[in-house]
Each structure stands twice: as C-alpha cells, then as structure tokens.
Amino acid sequence: MNQVLSIRRYIIVNTSIVLLGLAVNQTIQTLGGVVMARVLPNSTLFGEVNLLQQILGMSGLFLNLGLNSALTFQLSRSSDGASDGNFGITYYASSVVGLAVAGILISLSGVFARVYGVEPLKWGLVAGAGLVIFNSMVNVVISFFAGKRDFTMQSTFMVVTTGLSIGGVLFGIWKGGSGDGLFLHLGLGMTAAAALAALASGWMVRHRYHTTFKLALGWKTELSGMLRYGIPMWSGNLAKAFQQPFLVMVTGAVSVVAAGYLSNALRVVGYLNIVTWAFNVTSLPFLAQTSKDPRQSYMRATLGFRYNNLLLFSLTAITCAFPHAIALALFGQRYAGADATQYIRVLGIGILFSSVSRLGGTMMAGLGRTRANFWTMVVSGVIVLVMAPLFVRHQPVLGAWIFTIGWGLSAVATIFFCRLDGLWMNWRIAFIEPFEASFLLLLVLMLRMLFHGPLLALLIFTVAIVGFGVLTWRTELRISHVNPAWLKVGAK
C-alpha cells in the first residue's frame, strides 16, 4: 500500500469512528433540546433554561489549562508508554482547576441572576457547579484515550458523558416542573450525571490500561513542561469555544426568545461543527507522530484538510439550502420563522470559516507549534467579544454575522501562520477541489426553487449528490496514483 493510501486509510477509518461518536453525541444534545422546546410551556422559560446550560458550559471552558492537550501530545510521541505516568499529574492538576472554577461560579451566581432578572438561576448555578469539577476529570481520561489512539473508547465516553448530562437535564425538568424549583433540580441533575461519568471513566482507564493515578517522580518539572505546551492551546481554545455561549448570553440579555432561536440554530450547525472536531481529535496525535518528518507532515496535513473539507463543504451546502425545513422538522413551527432560518445559514458559513482555524491550529500543535492556535483564535474571539454586545442590542441576529466575520478573518490569519510556521500543504488538493465539488452541489440544490413537487425535489437532490460523488471520485483517482505528481512538491 503506497503512502497516500495508507494515510487515507488512517484518516477515514479513525475519523469515521470519532465522527460517529460525535454525531451520536450531537444527536443526543439536539434531541434534548427538541424535548425541552416541546415540553417547557413557553419560549421565555425555554430561553432561561438555555441560559443556565450555556453559563455552565462556558464555565467548563476554563478547565484543564491545556494539560489534557499536552497529555495527548506526549502520549502520541511516546511509543513505549513512558509518558503514561503523566496521567496522574494531569488528573489531579485538572481537578484542582475544576474546584477553583466551581468556587468562582458559585460566588458569581447571584450576579448572573440579577443581570438576567431570573432569581432561580442562582440556585441552578450553585447546584450545577459540581458539573465542572467532574467534567475536568472526564476530560483528562478522554485525552488519555486520544493519545493512545484508542478512538473507539474516547468516542464512547464522549457519548456516555453527554447522554448522562441530557438525562440529568430531563430529570430536572420532570422533577422541578415549571416552578422556581426547576433550576435547582436541573443543577442537581447535571452534577449527579457528571459524577457518574467521572466514576465510570476513571474505572475504565484503570481497568483497560492499568494506569496509575499516583504522582510520578519529578512531577513538578513535568507539570511545568506540560503547562508551557498546554496554556497556549488552552488560551486559543478558550478564545474559540467561549464565542457560542457568549453570543447566547449576550442575546439573552436583550431577548430570551431570541436566545432560544439562537440556541436551536447552534444545535443544527453543531452537526457541521463536529466534522472538524473529529478531524481535530485524530490529527493531533497523527501529526505529532511525524513532527520531525516534513514530507510526511506535508502529506498528512494536505489529506487531512482535503477530507475535512470534502465532508464539511458538502454538508454546509445542504444545510444552507434547506434551513427552514430542518428547523421545522426539529423544533416545530414556533421555532422555524425567518430569524431561525437566517441564524442557521449565517452560522453555518461561520462554522465553515472556523474549520480552517480550528484544524490548522490543531495540526500546528501536532508539530509542537502552539502559538498559531492561540493567535488565530484570538482574532475571532476579540471581534465577537467587542462587537457582538454593540450590535446585538440593536438587532439580535447581527450577533451571528459578527461570529461569521470574526471566523473569516481568523481563517486568513491561519493561512498566514501555516506558511510562517512551516505547515505546508498542496492548497489545490486540500481546498480548491473540495470547494469546486461542493459549489456544484449547492448550485444544483438551489434549482429546487424553480420547481415544485416532492418527486422533482427528490430528483434534484439525487442529481446533486451523484454529481458531487462523481467529481470527487475522479479527483481521488488522480491523487491516489502510486507516484502522484503532487507529492514531488514535498515540504518546503
């Protein structure tokens, strides 16, 4: 098997495993939102519950200090298990950070309640603070499995954690009803679910790999080195991941109903988001293995971006062509208006831009160069942080436009850093060919506006998919040749 076919096999097999887990994960989250939208009695209460979830989710962004990424990186470069001892260091250090974040969240719970004018929100945050402590433990275990390239087990625990969390939310709704006790029961339910996930994941890593939870000798030195690698990654990921919950929180301060529309749109485009997330999971250890081999890194980066873009571009085209139908099918007529459709389209394009920065930053981190992951994420993060509050108060949907513009500029910055830091790629194979195939797909899908009737719509959709498949197949044959010409370029 030649190198291209070997790399393709690794990417497709392992990314498919992770993507399946993430798709199940996202489906569980979406179904949880669907049930909430249909069970809660009004849009206002639905928006308030989403605020509780987003604040807890945003608190989780401050966990781990990048130690989980550092653990994955070290394990990927170690073939003899020499880095396994760092698991205990990462586990305890991350737990301490989790305790600190939980304490800060509890101290600010009253402030959040006053800002949003929802007094019961305070008790939901206090009761749910334990969630971030237990999630900090689960994150380390998931990163350990990624470093071991045990993607099946990693995906399993992502799904288990999310499933338990949604179960805790639904339990809280069932137990608390629609009264003031709802938020308290929601917080308690999510904390209990996270505790179960932490126990199960800790037992599995001990049972499967016989990994010790003890601190290794020289742990202070090891911890310092891991923080030097991890903090730029953590800072960049913080600038990336805070944006969606921040938009919901800012929008909720203007209109909790609009916050509900935005949350639903984020659940829909979450399916686009998980494509690059899956490639991120497999790319960090994959690039770390060949960080000292420029030619291998060149091939892996090119093909990693190619298959990410082929899948993401096509799914984005389908999503942007049918936003109303998607929102109507999932959330009902109440949440399928013009604003809902616009949110889905604009955020979908924003996710497309963000994939360049997210995957590019992860690949450069796999080469040991984490500064790009920080600076490119800061570009988009600062724009959302500064501009969204200014525009959302005039028109809530403008927050989605700010999100998309920020990620567009971040994508440009990422391409600059890729060239500056030596992550070389064949740009035509990685970007242009996937765009050509997906643009054709979008053009054919848009023809449906000229015709009516389900049979014609089905025919147009079939023609679009077949055309996309044929064009992609032809380019795949060319790059998969035993001695493909594009490999002669090598890494500069």
Tab-separated table of C-alpha atoms in Angstrom:
chain	number	residue	atom	x	y	z
A	1	MET	CA	0.000	0.000	0.000
A	2	ASN	CA	1.517	3.377	-1.009
A	3	GLN	CA	1.814	6.256	1.419
A	4	VAL	CA	-1.225	8.151	0.143
A	5	LEU	CA	-3.497	5.123	0.521
A	6	SER	CA	-2.065	4.403	3.988
A	7	ILE	CA	-2.669	7.964	5.160
A	8	ARG	CA	-6.128	7.990	3.615
A	9	ARG	CA	-6.998	4.732	5.383
A	10	TYR	CA	-5.878	6.094	8.762
A	11	ILE	CA	-7.812	9.330	8.299
A	12	ILE	CA	-11.022	7.734	7.035
A	13	VAL	CA	-11.143	4.815	9.483
A	14	ASN	CA	-10.232	6.686	12.661
A	15	THR	CA	-12.053	9.893	11.831
A	16	SER	CA	-15.164	7.881	10.962
A	17	ILE	CA	-15.075	6.281	14.413
A	18	VAL	CA	-14.766	9.664	16.117
A	19	LEU	CA	-17.293	11.281	13.790
A	20	LEU	CA	-19.840	8.568	14.509
A	21	GLY	CA	-19.385	9.129	18.230
A	22	LEU	CA	-19.667	12.891	17.831
A	23	ALA	CA	-22.734	12.539	15.612
A	24	VAL	CA	-24.437	10.398	18.253
A	25	ASN	CA	-23.247	12.918	20.841
A	26	GLN	CA	-24.716	15.842	18.890
A	27	THR	CA	-27.935	13.957	18.225
A	28	ILE	CA	-28.400	13.351	21.946
A	29	GLN	CA	-27.863	17.064	22.599
A	30	THR	CA	-30.253	18.049	19.817
A	31	LEU	CA	-32.935	15.609	20.981
A	32	GLY	CA	-32.563	17.031	24.472
A	33	GLY	CA	-33.191	20.499	23.027
A	34	VAL	CA	-36.135	19.203	20.992
A	35	VAL	CA	-37.733	17.655	24.080
A	36	MET	CA	-37.173	20.849	26.080
A	37	ALA	CA	-38.674	23.001	23.295
A	38	ARG	CA	-41.780	20.850	23.231
A	39	VAL	CA	-42.158	20.181	26.977
A	40	LEU	CA	-41.441	23.588	28.504
A	41	PRO	CA	-44.636	25.665	28.419
A	42	ASN	CA	-43.338	28.846	26.754
A	43	SER	CA	-40.452	30.384	24.817
A	44	THR	CA	-39.355	32.544	27.761
A	45	LEU	CA	-38.764	29.608	30.107
A	46	PHE	CA	-37.071	27.699	27.272
A	47	GLY	CA	-34.655	30.603	26.762
A	48	GLU	CA	-33.950	30.822	30.515
A	49	VAL	CA	-33.104	27.111	30.741
A	50	ASN	CA	-30.783	27.509	27.754
A	51	LEU	CA	-29.049	30.346	29.600
A	52	LEU	CA	-28.381	28.056	32.578
A	53	GLN	CA	-26.886	25.425	30.272
A	54	GLN	CA	-24.752	27.961	28.407
A	55	ILE	CA	-23.359	29.541	31.591
A	56	LEU	CA	-22.387	26.123	32.935
A	57	GLY	CA	-20.959	25.216	29.556
A	58	MET	CA	-18.965	28.429	29.399
A	59	SER	CA	-17.577	27.777	32.888
A	60	GLY	CA	-16.263	24.459	31.600
A	61	LEU	CA	-14.102	26.303	29.074
A	62	PHE	CA	-11.754	27.385	31.862
A	63	LEU	CA	-10.894	23.808	32.866
A	64	ASN	CA	-7.671	21.831	32.431
A	65	LEU	CA	-5.350	24.755	31.410
A	66	GLY	CA	-4.436	22.803	28.267
A	67	LEU	CA	-2.999	19.916	30.282
A	68	ASN	CA	-5.285	17.474	28.503
A	69	SER	CA	-3.879	18.573	25.108
A	70	ALA	CA	-0.337	18.288	26.477
A	71	LEU	CA	-1.087	14.758	27.698
A	72	THR	CA	-2.380	13.735	24.250
A	73	PHE	CA	0.707	15.244	22.575
A	74	GLN	CA	3.156	13.475	24.896
A	75	LEU	CA	1.424	10.110	24.648
A	76	SER	CA	1.360	10.343	20.836
A	77	ARG	CA	5.121	10.876	20.660
A	78	SER	CA	5.862	8.083	23.145
A	79	SER	CA	5.761	4.563	21.710
A	80	ASP	CA	6.913	2.782	24.885
A	81	GLY	CA	4.363	4.162	27.350
A	82	ALA	CA	6.950	6.358	29.070
A	83	SER	CA	4.503	9.248	29.284
A	84	ASP	CA	1.728	7.248	30.963
A	85	GLY	CA	2.935	8.439	34.348
A	86	ASN	CA	1.862	11.954	33.450
A	87	PHE	CA	-1.768	10.862	33.634
A	88	GLY	CA	-1.822	11.244	37.419
A	89	ILE	CA	-0.229	14.692	37.206
A	90	THR	CA	-2.793	15.837	34.664
A	91	TYR	CA	-5.722	14.295	36.545
A	92	TYR	CA	-5.011	15.954	39.894
A	93	ALA	CA	-3.914	19.307	38.478
A	94	SER	CA	-7.049	19.487	36.335
A	95	SER	CA	-9.217	18.594	39.337
A	96	VAL	CA	-7.730	21.476	41.322
A	97	VAL	CA	-8.537	23.846	38.447
A	98	GLY	CA	-12.070	22.438	38.387
A	99	LEU	CA	-12.526	23.161	42.085
A	100	ALA	CA	-11.346	26.742	41.589
A	101	VAL	CA	-13.693	27.322	38.647
A	102	ALA	CA	-16.632	25.856	40.599
A	103	GLY	CA	-15.903	28.203	43.510
A	104	ILE	CA	-15.829	31.239	41.224
A	105	LEU	CA	-19.075	30.157	39.561
A	106	ILE	CA	-20.833	29.855	42.916
A	107	SER	CA	-19.597	33.280	44.013
A	108	LEU	CA	-20.913	34.857	40.766
A	109	SER	CA	-24.245	33.007	40.703
A	110	GLY	CA	-26.130	35.904	42.282
A	111	VAL	CA	-24.648	38.332	39.757
A	112	PHE	CA	-25.886	36.241	36.832
A	113	ALA	CA	-29.345	36.015	38.396
A	114	ARG	CA	-29.557	39.817	38.730
A	115	VAL	CA	-28.205	40.529	35.245
A	116	TYR	CA	-30.818	38.318	33.591
A	117	GLY	CA	-33.586	39.075	36.066
A	118	VAL	CA	-34.115	35.358	36.790
A	119	GLU	CA	-33.705	34.801	40.534
A	120	PRO	CA	-33.987	30.961	40.431
A	121	LEU	CA	-30.997	30.928	38.064
A	122	LYS	CA	-28.764	31.461	41.120
A	123	TRP	CA	-29.703	28.139	42.694
A	124	GLY	CA	-29.360	26.325	39.408
A	125	LEU	CA	-25.771	27.569	39.089
A	126	VAL	CA	-24.904	26.715	42.695
A	127	ALA	CA	-26.307	23.203	42.351
A	128	GLY	CA	-24.700	22.733	38.930
A	129	ALA	CA	-21.216	23.923	39.951
A	130	GLY	CA	-20.170	20.347	40.701
A	131	LEU	CA	-20.573	19.661	36.995
A	132	VAL	CA	-17.340	21.486	36.129
A	133	ILE	CA	-15.329	19.591	38.763
A	134	PHE	CA	-16.333	16.173	37.499
A	135	ASN	CA	-16.056	17.224	33.851
A	136	SER	CA	-12.433	18.249	34.453
A	137	MET	CA	-11.727	14.630	35.410
A	138	VAL	CA	-13.580	13.172	32.438
A	139	ASN	CA	-11.715	15.489	30.036
A	140	VAL	CA	-8.373	14.064	31.149
A	141	VAL	CA	-9.487	10.480	30.594
A	142	ILE	CA	-10.820	11.315	27.122
A	143	SER	CA	-7.499	12.975	26.252
A	144	PHE	CA	-5.638	9.910	27.522
A	145	PHE	CA	-7.594	7.696	25.127
A	146	ALA	CA	-6.849	10.135	22.259
A	147	GLY	CA	-3.122	9.997	22.994
A	148	LYS	CA	-3.304	6.194	22.909
A	149	ARG	CA	-5.212	6.488	19.604
A	150	ASP	CA	-7.987	4.476	21.226
A	151	PHE	CA	-10.622	6.483	19.393
A	152	THR	CA	-13.389	3.953	19.959
A	153	MET	CA	-13.108	4.267	23.733
A	154	GLN	CA	-12.703	8.027	23.511
A	155	SER	CA	-15.877	8.367	21.443
A	156	THR	CA	-17.746	6.020	23.774
A	157	PHE	CA	-17.080	8.191	26.799
A	158	MET	CA	-17.945	11.396	24.980
A	159	VAL	CA	-21.332	9.875	24.177
A	160	VAL	CA	-21.786	8.461	27.689
A	161	THR	CA	-20.972	11.828	29.279
A	162	THR	CA	-23.391	13.728	27.049
A	163	GLY	CA	-26.121	11.128	27.434
A	164	LEU	CA	-25.892	11.278	31.203
A	165	SER	CA	-25.880	15.093	31.119
A	166	ILE	CA	-29.028	15.286	28.983
A	167	GLY	CA	-30.597	12.665	31.239
A	168	GLY	CA	-29.828	14.913	34.206
A	169	VAL	CA	-31.472	17.870	32.439
A	170	LEU	CA	-34.618	15.926	31.599
A	171	PHE	CA	-34.744	14.577	35.147
A	172	GLY	CA	-34.563	18.141	36.437
A	173	ILE	CA	-37.427	19.232	34.182
A	174	TRP	CA	-39.520	16.245	35.271
A	175	LYS	CA	-38.775	16.780	38.951
A	176	GLY	CA	-38.879	20.566	39.028
A	177	GLY	CA	-41.809	21.181	36.703
A	178	SER	CA	-42.087	24.801	35.572
A	179	GLY	CA	-41.867	26.419	39.015
A	180	ASP	CA	-38.967	28.025	40.868
A	181	GLY	CA	-37.610	24.608	41.824
A	182	LEU	CA	-36.883	23.808	38.172
A	183	PHE	CA	-33.421	25.397	38.111
A	184	LEU	CA	-32.307	23.798	41.384
A	185	HIS	CA	-33.303	20.345	40.142
A	186	LEU	CA	-31.636	20.987	36.779
A	187	GLY	CA	-28.340	21.828	38.508
A	188	LEU	CA	-28.537	18.814	40.799
A	189	GLY	CA	-29.385	16.501	37.905
A	190	MET	CA	-26.441	17.664	35.768
A	191	THR	CA	-23.984	17.430	38.675
A	192	ALA	CA	-25.100	13.888	39.545
A	193	ALA	CA	-24.778	12.853	35.890
A	194	ALA	CA	-21.238	14.283	35.666
A	195	ALA	CA	-20.236	12.440	38.851
A	196	LEU	CA	-21.363	9.136	37.343
A	197	ALA	CA	-19.391	9.873	34.156
A	198	ALA	CA	-16.249	10.658	36.193
A	199	LEU	CA	-16.520	7.400	38.144
A	200	ALA	CA	-17.087	5.307	35.020
A	201	SER	CA	-14.255	6.917	33.027
A	202	GLY	CA	-11.777	6.654	35.899
A	203	TRP	CA	-12.576	2.977	36.356
A	204	MET	CA	-12.196	2.280	32.618
A	205	VAL	CA	-8.769	3.903	32.215
A	206	ARG	CA	-7.545	1.955	35.242
A	207	HIS	CA	-9.073	-1.319	34.052
A	208	ARG	CA	-8.082	-1.035	30.363
A	209	TYR	CA	-4.545	0.358	30.647
A	210	HIS	CA	-3.650	-0.318	34.299
A	211	THR	CA	-2.695	3.337	34.530
A	212	THR	CA	-1.764	4.667	37.949
A	213	PHE	CA	-3.362	7.733	39.481
A	214	LYS	CA	-0.230	8.352	41.556
A	215	LEU	CA	2.005	11.350	41.002
A	216	ALA	CA	5.180	10.416	39.135
A	217	LEU	CA	8.617	11.345	40.418
A	218	GLY	CA	9.661	14.807	39.307
A	219	TRP	CA	6.045	15.750	38.791
A	220	LYS	CA	6.669	19.465	39.306
A	221	THR	CA	9.117	19.580	36.389
A	222	GLU	CA	6.778	17.537	34.200
A	223	LEU	CA	3.837	19.750	35.115
A	224	SER	CA	5.791	22.868	34.207
A	225	GLY	CA	6.673	21.463	30.780
A	226	MET	CA	3.088	20.397	30.125
A	227	LEU	CA	1.807	23.853	31.036
A	228	ARG	CA	4.265	25.503	28.640
A	229	TYR	CA	2.783	23.441	25.832
A	230	GLY	CA	-0.805	23.443	27.059
A	231	ILE	CA	-1.517	27.040	28.067
A	232	PRO	CA	-1.252	28.492	24.514
A	233	MET	CA	-3.550	25.677	23.342
A	234	TRP	CA	-5.943	26.310	26.235
A	235	SER	CA	-5.939	30.069	25.673
A	236	GLY	CA	-6.677	29.634	21.980
A	237	ASN	CA	-9.405	27.084	22.638
A	238	LEU	CA	-10.888	29.413	25.242
A	239	ALA	CA	-10.994	32.249	22.697
A	240	LYS	CA	-12.677	29.811	20.292
A	241	ALA	CA	-15.133	27.984	22.497
A	242	PHE	CA	-16.455	30.908	24.554
A	243	GLN	CA	-18.000	32.517	21.484
A	244	GLN	CA	-21.160	30.448	21.125
A	245	PRO	CA	-22.239	30.522	24.794
A	246	PHE	CA	-21.213	34.189	24.949
A	247	LEU	CA	-23.470	35.002	21.991
A	248	VAL	CA	-26.377	33.218	23.677
A	249	MET	CA	-25.747	35.080	26.938
A	250	VAL	CA	-25.489	38.477	25.199
A	251	THR	CA	-28.581	37.761	23.110
A	252	GLY	CA	-30.446	36.577	26.201
A	253	ALA	CA	-29.780	39.923	27.886
A	254	VAL	CA	-31.700	41.559	25.018
A	255	SER	CA	-34.338	38.891	24.347
A	256	VAL	CA	-34.588	35.426	25.905
A	257	VAL	CA	-36.843	34.421	22.997
A	258	ALA	CA	-34.097	35.298	20.505
A	259	ALA	CA	-31.660	33.354	22.701
A	260	GLY	CA	-33.874	30.308	22.185
A	261	TYR	CA	-33.787	30.755	18.386
A	262	LEU	CA	-30.007	31.157	18.502
A	263	SER	CA	-29.571	28.065	20.696
A	264	ASN	CA	-31.617	25.998	18.262
A	265	ALA	CA	-29.545	27.223	15.303
A	266	LEU	CA	-26.352	26.360	17.166
A	267	ARG	CA	-27.691	22.844	17.719
A	268	VAL	CA	-28.303	22.482	13.974
A	269	VAL	CA	-24.900	23.789	12.853
A	270	GLY	CA	-23.378	21.704	15.638
A	271	TYR	CA	-23.545	18.836	13.154
A	272	LEU	CA	-21.250	20.837	10.871
A	273	ASN	CA	-19.011	21.672	13.807
A	274	ILE	CA	-18.413	18.022	14.700
A	275	VAL	CA	-16.858	17.289	11.298
A	276	THR	CA	-13.760	19.361	12.048
A	277	TRP	CA	-13.906	18.318	15.695
A	278	ALA	CA	-13.477	14.704	14.579
A	279	PHE	CA	-10.531	15.612	12.350
A	280	ASN	CA	-9.019	17.621	15.229
A	281	VAL	CA	-9.162	14.585	17.511
A	282	THR	CA	-7.318	12.348	15.055
A	283	SER	CA	-4.958	14.999	13.621
A	284	LEU	CA	-3.147	15.998	16.826
A	285	PRO	CA	-1.672	12.535	17.501
A	286	PHE	CA	-1.314	11.850	13.760
A	287	LEU	CA	0.833	14.962	13.134
A	288	ALA	CA	2.721	14.530	16.414
A	289	GLN	CA	3.979	11.144	15.183
A	290	THR	CA	5.719	12.770	12.185
A	291	SER	CA	6.577	16.181	13.609
A	292	LYS	CA	10.248	15.692	12.630
A	293	ASP	CA	9.481	14.461	9.094
A	294	PRO	CA	8.457	17.445	6.885
A	295	ARG	CA	7.425	15.307	3.901
A	296	GLN	CA	5.126	13.097	5.969
A	297	SER	CA	3.676	16.161	7.687
A	298	TYR	CA	3.043	17.716	4.266
A	299	MET	CA	1.075	14.679	3.086
A	300	ARG	CA	-0.861	14.251	6.309
A	301	ALA	CA	-1.822	17.924	6.531
A	302	THR	CA	-2.903	18.053	2.871
A	303	LEU	CA	-5.061	14.940	3.041
A	304	GLY	CA	-6.425	15.791	6.490
A	305	PHE	CA	-7.694	19.144	5.260
A	306	ARG	CA	-8.928	17.612	1.999
A	307	TYR	CA	-11.241	15.057	3.577
A	308	ASN	CA	-12.409	17.505	6.223
A	309	ASN	CA	-13.332	19.985	3.501
A	310	LEU	CA	-14.988	17.440	1.224
A	311	LEU	CA	-17.356	16.452	4.003
A	312	LEU	CA	-17.823	19.864	5.608
A	313	PHE	CA	-18.313	21.873	2.409
A	314	SER	CA	-20.965	19.465	1.117
A	315	LEU	CA	-22.883	19.320	4.412
A	316	THR	CA	-22.802	23.121	4.665
A	317	ALA	CA	-24.227	23.408	1.152
A	318	ILE	CA	-27.120	21.090	2.079
A	319	THR	CA	-27.760	22.930	5.359
A	320	CYS	CA	-27.803	26.359	3.703
A	321	ALA	CA	-30.169	25.062	1.008
A	322	PHE	CA	-32.764	23.672	3.455
A	323	PRO	CA	-32.633	25.703	6.721
A	324	HIS	CA	-36.396	26.181	7.080
A	325	ALA	CA	-37.181	22.509	6.544
A	326	ILE	CA	-34.531	21.493	9.086
A	327	ALA	CA	-35.782	23.905	11.767
A	328	LEU	CA	-39.413	22.949	11.140
A	329	ALA	CA	-38.711	19.218	11.378
A	330	LEU	CA	-36.698	19.510	14.575
A	331	PHE	CA	-38.280	22.271	16.630
A	332	GLY	CA	-41.744	22.854	15.202
A	333	GLN	CA	-43.451	25.844	13.594
A	334	ARG	CA	-42.851	28.122	16.607
A	335	TYR	CA	-39.071	27.968	16.037
A	336	ALA	CA	-38.959	27.905	12.204
A	337	GLY	CA	-39.528	31.561	11.326
A	338	ALA	CA	-37.412	33.895	9.209
A	339	ASP	CA	-34.972	34.663	12.044
A	340	ALA	CA	-34.413	30.969	12.704
A	341	THR	CA	-33.629	30.384	9.018
A	342	GLN	CA	-31.199	33.298	8.906
A	343	TYR	CA	-29.424	32.151	12.060
A	344	ILE	CA	-28.843	28.692	10.570
A	345	ARG	CA	-27.481	29.968	7.251
A	346	VAL	CA	-25.167	32.619	8.690
A	347	LEU	CA	-23.837	30.426	11.490
A	348	GLY	CA	-23.301	27.567	9.016
A	349	ILE	CA	-20.969	29.750	6.948
A	350	GLY	CA	-19.245	30.851	10.159
A	351	ILE	CA	-18.587	27.211	11.102
A	352	LEU	CA	-17.128	26.683	7.627
A	353	PHE	CA	-14.626	29.510	8.167
A	354	SER	CA	-13.855	28.330	11.690
A	355	SER	CA	-12.836	24.895	10.436
A	356	VAL	CA	-9.752	26.392	8.763
A	357	SER	CA	-8.556	27.926	12.023
A	358	ARG	CA	-9.500	25.011	14.253
A	359	LEU	CA	-7.941	22.268	12.132
A	360	GLY	CA	-4.940	24.368	11.127
A	361	GLY	CA	-4.224	25.264	14.750
A	362	THR	CA	-4.510	21.643	15.850
A	363	MET	CA	-2.172	20.444	13.115
A	364	MET	CA	0.433	23.031	14.041
A	365	ALA	CA	0.086	21.994	17.679
A	366	GLY	CA	0.795	18.454	16.493
A	367	LEU	CA	4.088	19.786	15.154
A	368	GLY	CA	4.772	21.319	18.574
A	369	ARG	CA	3.974	24.887	17.476
A	370	THR	CA	1.092	26.123	19.571
A	371	ARG	CA	1.348	29.900	19.107
A	372	ALA	CA	-0.747	29.843	15.930
A	373	ASN	CA	-3.586	28.096	17.736
A	374	PHE	CA	-3.586	30.978	20.224
A	375	TRP	CA	-3.309	33.981	17.913
A	376	THR	CA	-5.729	32.820	15.232
A	377	MET	CA	-8.401	32.069	17.824
A	378	VAL	CA	-7.828	35.458	19.463
A	379	VAL	CA	-8.612	37.170	16.149
A	380	SER	CA	-12.150	35.790	16.067
A	381	GLY	CA	-12.612	35.864	19.840
A	382	VAL	CA	-11.810	39.560	20.230
A	383	ILE	CA	-14.153	40.514	17.389
A	384	VAL	CA	-17.059	38.624	18.986
A	385	LEU	CA	-16.248	39.879	22.487
A	386	VAL	CA	-16.082	43.533	21.474
A	387	MET	CA	-18.509	43.811	18.572
A	388	ALA	CA	-21.345	41.423	19.479
A	389	PRO	CA	-22.612	43.395	22.527
A	390	LEU	CA	-22.631	46.597	20.453
A	391	PHE	CA	-24.704	45.191	17.576
A	392	VAL	CA	-26.895	42.585	19.273
A	393	ARG	CA	-28.717	45.204	21.318
A	394	HIS	CA	-29.940	46.803	18.067
A	395	GLN	CA	-30.756	43.560	16.223
A	396	PRO	CA	-30.106	40.137	17.842
A	397	VAL	CA	-29.435	38.328	14.545
A	398	LEU	CA	-26.416	40.586	13.919
A	399	GLY	CA	-24.559	38.541	16.530
A	400	ALA	CA	-24.450	35.639	14.063
A	401	TRP	CA	-22.975	37.930	11.396
A	402	ILE	CA	-20.282	39.135	13.810
A	403	PHE	CA	-19.461	35.487	14.601
A	404	THR	CA	-19.050	34.689	10.890
A	405	ILE	CA	-16.964	37.775	10.082
A	406	GLY	CA	-14.646	37.029	13.003
A	407	TRP	CA	-14.006	33.482	11.839
A	408	GLY	CA	-13.472	34.657	8.255
A	409	LEU	CA	-10.641	36.915	9.401
A	410	SER	CA	-9.310	34.144	11.622
A	411	ALA	CA	-9.157	31.783	8.625
A	412	VAL	CA	-6.997	34.314	6.764
A	413	ALA	CA	-4.696	34.608	9.793
A	414	THR	CA	-4.415	30.804	9.996
A	415	ILE	CA	-3.247	30.515	6.401
A	416	PHE	CA	-0.597	33.143	7.177
A	417	PHE	CA	0.627	31.214	10.233
A	418	CYS	CA	0.647	27.919	8.346
A	419	ARG	CA	3.119	29.375	5.881
A	420	LEU	CA	5.091	31.170	8.597
A	421	ASP	CA	5.435	28.143	10.893
A	422	GLY	CA	6.092	25.540	8.224
A	423	LEU	CA	2.785	23.658	7.926
A	424	TRP	CA	2.972	23.235	4.158
A	425	MET	CA	0.135	21.842	2.063
A	426	ASN	CA	-0.973	21.401	-1.518
A	427	TRP	CA	-3.685	24.040	-1.437
A	428	ARG	CA	-5.452	22.866	-4.592
A	429	ILE	CA	-5.921	19.326	-3.291
A	430	ALA	CA	-6.754	20.482	0.236
A	431	PHE	CA	-9.159	23.360	-0.549
A	432	ILE	CA	-9.904	24.147	-4.193
A	433	GLU	CA	-11.039	20.690	-5.348
A	434	PRO	CA	-13.404	20.181	-2.368
A	435	PHE	CA	-14.835	23.671	-2.964
A	436	GLU	CA	-15.426	23.011	-6.681
A	437	ALA	CA	-17.349	19.804	-5.960
A	438	SER	CA	-19.417	21.371	-3.170
A	439	PHE	CA	-20.186	24.534	-5.158
A	440	LEU	CA	-21.586	22.337	-7.917
A	441	LEU	CA	-23.677	20.549	-5.297
A	442	LEU	CA	-25.056	23.860	-3.982
A	443	LEU	CA	-25.902	25.163	-7.467
A	444	VAL	CA	-27.901	22.064	-8.323
A	445	LEU	CA	-29.686	22.119	-4.944
A	446	MET	CA	-30.717	25.732	-5.495
A	447	LEU	CA	-32.557	24.657	-8.678
A	448	ARG	CA	-35.279	23.276	-6.435
A	449	MET	CA	-36.572	26.860	-6.054
A	450	LEU	CA	-37.633	26.775	-9.708
A	451	PHE	CA	-39.708	23.619	-9.360
A	452	HIS	CA	-42.460	22.320	-7.123
A	453	GLY	CA	-43.428	18.865	-6.009
A	454	PRO	CA	-41.725	16.221	-3.868
A	455	LEU	CA	-40.703	13.997	-6.806
A	456	LEU	CA	-38.877	16.811	-8.586
A	457	ALA	CA	-37.217	17.851	-5.329
A	458	LEU	CA	-36.038	14.275	-4.769
A	459	LEU	CA	-34.737	14.077	-8.348
A	460	ILE	CA	-32.776	17.320	-7.997
A	461	PHE	CA	-31.308	16.202	-4.682
A	462	THR	CA	-30.262	12.854	-6.214
A	463	VAL	CA	-28.641	14.542	-9.223
A	464	ALA	CA	-26.736	16.891	-6.902
A	465	ILE	CA	-25.384	14.079	-4.726
A	466	VAL	CA	-24.421	11.911	-7.718
A	467	GLY	CA	-22.654	14.834	-9.415
A	468	PHE	CA	-20.726	15.595	-6.237
A	469	GLY	CA	-19.750	11.937	-5.881
A	470	VAL	CA	-18.573	11.548	-9.487
A	471	LEU	CA	-16.448	14.705	-9.414
A	472	THR	CA	-14.870	13.704	-6.091
A	473	TRP	CA	-14.209	10.153	-7.314
A	474	ARG	CA	-12.355	11.419	-10.379
A	475	THR	CA	-10.042	13.650	-8.354
A	476	GLU	CA	-9.452	10.845	-5.838
A	477	LEU	CA	-8.225	8.565	-8.612
A	478	ARG	CA	-5.696	11.177	-9.650
A	479	ILE	CA	-4.176	11.855	-6.229
A	480	SER	CA	-4.143	8.159	-5.254
A	481	HIS	CA	-1.787	7.099	-8.048
A	482	VAL	CA	1.215	5.096	-6.823
A	483	ASN	CA	3.537	8.024	-7.592
A	484	PRO	CA	1.220	11.031	-7.540
A	485	ALA	CA	2.756	14.123	-9.054
A	486	TRP	CA	1.675	16.399	-6.230
A	487	LEU	CA	3.962	14.561	-3.766
A	488	LYS	CA	7.031	15.615	-5.758
A	489	VAL	CA	6.489	19.123	-4.440
A	490	GLY	CA	7.336	17.855	-0.986
A	491	ALA	CA	7.573	20.141	2.034
A	492	LYS	CA	9.485	23.356	1.648
